[in-house]
Structure formats: C-alpha cells, structure tokens
Amino acid sequence: MSLSARLVLFAEDECWVQKTVLPFPPFPGLGIRLDVYQVLNVLSVVVGDPGSDVTCIVEVEGGADCGLDALGFSRGSYP
C-alpha cells in the first residue's frame, strides 16, 4: 500500500514543498532518505489534507548543505 505524500519544509524563511509516494505510513521520527547523503526527518504527520493522503512536516538532517531545489523541493505554501 503506497501513500501520496506532501513533504513540507520550512527553511530560509520560506515554505518548500515536494510531492512523493511513500511505500509505508510515515510517523514522527522517521528518516526519509533522499539520496546517499541527505535524510529528511519527519517532525509531524497530518492526515486528511486535500491533495495527498498524508502531509509530512520535515527537516533536513544536519541542515541543508545544498540548495533545496536540488533536493526536489519547490517554493510553495502550506496553511
């Protein structure tokens, strides 16, 4: 069972958003590996937001050492 997920990251005084598919239900404390070096830590999970099965508020483990757009995020908004 896969879930459509919206990843929301607040950094650089802006909101960054990425849509993805997760193969399992997320939970706070989960680490989502983007590549060999970058991991997103899930801070909270919201179920029932329009447009996705779940919304995950995340942070980059160790801080973003490259541009967030290089990680697949785009500037967006989240209520």
PDB file of C-alpha atoms in Angstrom:
ATOM      1  CA  MET A   1       0.000   0.000   0.000  1.00  0.00           C
ATOM      2  CA  SER A   2       1.647   3.243  -1.095  1.00  0.00           C
ATOM      3  CA  LEU A   3       0.590   6.712   0.035  1.00  0.00           C
ATOM      4  CA  SER A   4       0.781  10.002  -1.822  1.00  0.00           C
ATOM      5  CA  ALA A   5       2.645  12.380   0.458  1.00  0.00           C
ATOM      6  CA  ARG A   6       3.341  16.080   0.513  1.00  0.00           C
ATOM      7  CA  LEU A   7       6.633  16.912   2.225  1.00  0.00           C
ATOM      8  CA  VAL A   8       6.689  20.405   3.724  1.00  0.00           C
ATOM      9  CA  LEU A   9       9.935  22.003   4.850  1.00  0.00           C
ATOM     10  CA  PHE A  10      10.271  25.428   6.444  1.00  0.00           C
ATOM     11  CA  ALA A  11      13.719  26.903   5.761  1.00  0.00           C
ATOM     12  CA  GLU A  12      15.294  30.175   4.753  1.00  0.00           C
ATOM     13  CA  ASP A  13      12.112  31.984   5.928  1.00  0.00           C
ATOM     14  CA  GLU A  14      10.170  30.200   3.183  1.00  0.00           C
ATOM     15  CA  CYS A  15       7.996  27.149   2.730  1.00  0.00           C
ATOM     16  CA  TRP A  16       9.305  24.403   0.436  1.00  0.00           C
ATOM     17  CA  VAL A  17       7.091  21.593  -0.853  1.00  0.00           C
ATOM     18  CA  GLN A  18       7.677  18.274  -2.587  1.00  0.00           C
ATOM     19  CA  LYS A  19       5.186  15.595  -3.633  1.00  0.00           C
ATOM     20  CA  THR A  20       6.272  11.988  -3.389  1.00  0.00           C
ATOM     21  CA  VAL A  21       4.994   8.459  -2.858  1.00  0.00           C
ATOM     22  CA  LEU A  22       5.836   6.625   0.348  1.00  0.00           C
ATOM     23  CA  PRO A  23       5.681   2.808   0.463  1.00  0.00           C
ATOM     24  CA  PHE A  24       4.562   2.814   4.121  1.00  0.00           C
ATOM     25  CA  PRO A  25       2.742   5.135   6.546  1.00  0.00           C
ATOM     26  CA  PRO A  26       5.038   7.858   7.922  1.00  0.00           C
ATOM     27  CA  PHE A  27       5.386   8.685  11.609  1.00  0.00           C
ATOM     28  CA  PRO A  28       7.232  11.341  13.654  1.00  0.00           C
ATOM     29  CA  GLY A  29      10.900  10.422  13.980  1.00  0.00           C
ATOM     30  CA  LEU A  30      11.027   8.572  10.654  1.00  0.00           C
ATOM     31  CA  GLY A  31      14.048   9.313   8.469  1.00  0.00           C
ATOM     32  CA  ILE A  32      13.319   9.536   4.737  1.00  0.00           C
ATOM     33  CA  ARG A  33      16.476   9.083   2.697  1.00  0.00           C
ATOM     34  CA  LEU A  34      16.563  11.262  -0.432  1.00  0.00           C
ATOM     35  CA  ASP A  35      19.965  10.116  -1.602  1.00  0.00           C
ATOM     36  CA  VAL A  36      23.192   8.770  -0.161  1.00  0.00           C
ATOM     37  CA  TYR A  37      23.911  11.912   1.854  1.00  0.00           C
ATOM     38  CA  GLN A  38      20.551  13.607   2.500  1.00  0.00           C
ATOM     39  CA  VAL A  39      17.942  12.438   5.012  1.00  0.00           C
ATOM     40  CA  LEU A  40      14.686  14.159   5.934  1.00  0.00           C
ATOM     41  CA  ASN A  41      13.447  13.736   9.493  1.00  0.00           C
ATOM     42  CA  VAL A  42       9.670  13.698   9.893  1.00  0.00           C
ATOM     43  CA  LEU A  43       8.599  16.118  12.637  1.00  0.00           C
ATOM     44  CA  SER A  44       4.832  15.647  12.346  1.00  0.00           C
ATOM     45  CA  VAL A  45       2.256  13.976  10.128  1.00  0.00           C
ATOM     46  CA  VAL A  46      -1.113  15.374   9.066  1.00  0.00           C
ATOM     47  CA  VAL A  47      -3.759  13.048   7.651  1.00  0.00           C
ATOM     48  CA  GLY A  48      -6.641  14.350   5.569  1.00  0.00           C
ATOM     49  CA  ASP A  49      -5.166  17.398   3.846  1.00  0.00           C
ATOM     50  CA  PRO A  50      -6.620  17.897   0.346  1.00  0.00           C
ATOM     51  CA  GLY A  51      -4.381  16.753  -2.498  1.00  0.00           C
ATOM     52  CA  SER A  52      -2.470  13.981  -0.722  1.00  0.00           C
ATOM     53  CA  ASP A  53      -3.023  11.060   1.618  1.00  0.00           C
ATOM     54  CA  VAL A  54      -0.612  12.489   4.194  1.00  0.00           C
ATOM     55  CA  THR A  55       1.368  15.667   4.743  1.00  0.00           C
ATOM     56  CA  CYS A  56       4.727  15.381   6.495  1.00  0.00           C
ATOM     57  CA  ILE A  57       6.376  18.376   8.115  1.00  0.00           C
ATOM     58  CA  VAL A  58      10.084  17.609   7.746  1.00  0.00           C
ATOM     59  CA  GLU A  59      13.556  19.000   8.370  1.00  0.00           C
ATOM     60  CA  VAL A  60      16.851  18.175   6.691  1.00  0.00           C
ATOM     61  CA  GLU A  61      19.072  16.160   8.999  1.00  0.00           C
ATOM     62  CA  GLY A  62      22.165  18.179   9.783  1.00  0.00           C
ATOM     63  CA  GLY A  63      20.856  21.207   7.858  1.00  0.00           C
ATOM     64  CA  ALA A  64      20.696  21.685   4.116  1.00  0.00           C
ATOM     65  CA  ASP A  65      24.203  21.846   2.689  1.00  0.00           C
ATOM     66  CA  CYS A  66      22.905  22.157  -0.860  1.00  0.00           C
ATOM     67  CA  GLY A  67      20.013  24.044  -2.394  1.00  0.00           C
ATOM     68  CA  LEU A  68      16.565  22.739  -1.518  1.00  0.00           C
ATOM     69  CA  ASP A  69      15.588  22.815  -5.188  1.00  0.00           C
ATOM     70  CA  ALA A  70      18.434  20.342  -5.792  1.00  0.00           C
ATOM     71  CA  LEU A  71      16.674  18.019  -3.302  1.00  0.00           C
ATOM     72  CA  GLY A  72      13.472  18.151  -5.362  1.00  0.00           C
ATOM     73  CA  PHE A  73      11.671  20.843  -3.371  1.00  0.00           C
ATOM     74  CA  SER A  74       9.998  23.905  -4.849  1.00  0.00           C
ATOM     75  CA  ARG A  75       8.791  27.059  -3.157  1.00  0.00           C
ATOM     76  CA  GLY A  76       5.183  26.714  -2.165  1.00  0.00           C
ATOM     77  CA  SER A  77       2.777  27.321   0.648  1.00  0.00           C
ATOM     78  CA  TYR A  78       1.166  25.341   3.401  1.00  0.00           C
ATOM     79  CA  PRO A  79      -1.718  26.602   5.530  1.00  0.00           C
TER      80      PRO A  79
END
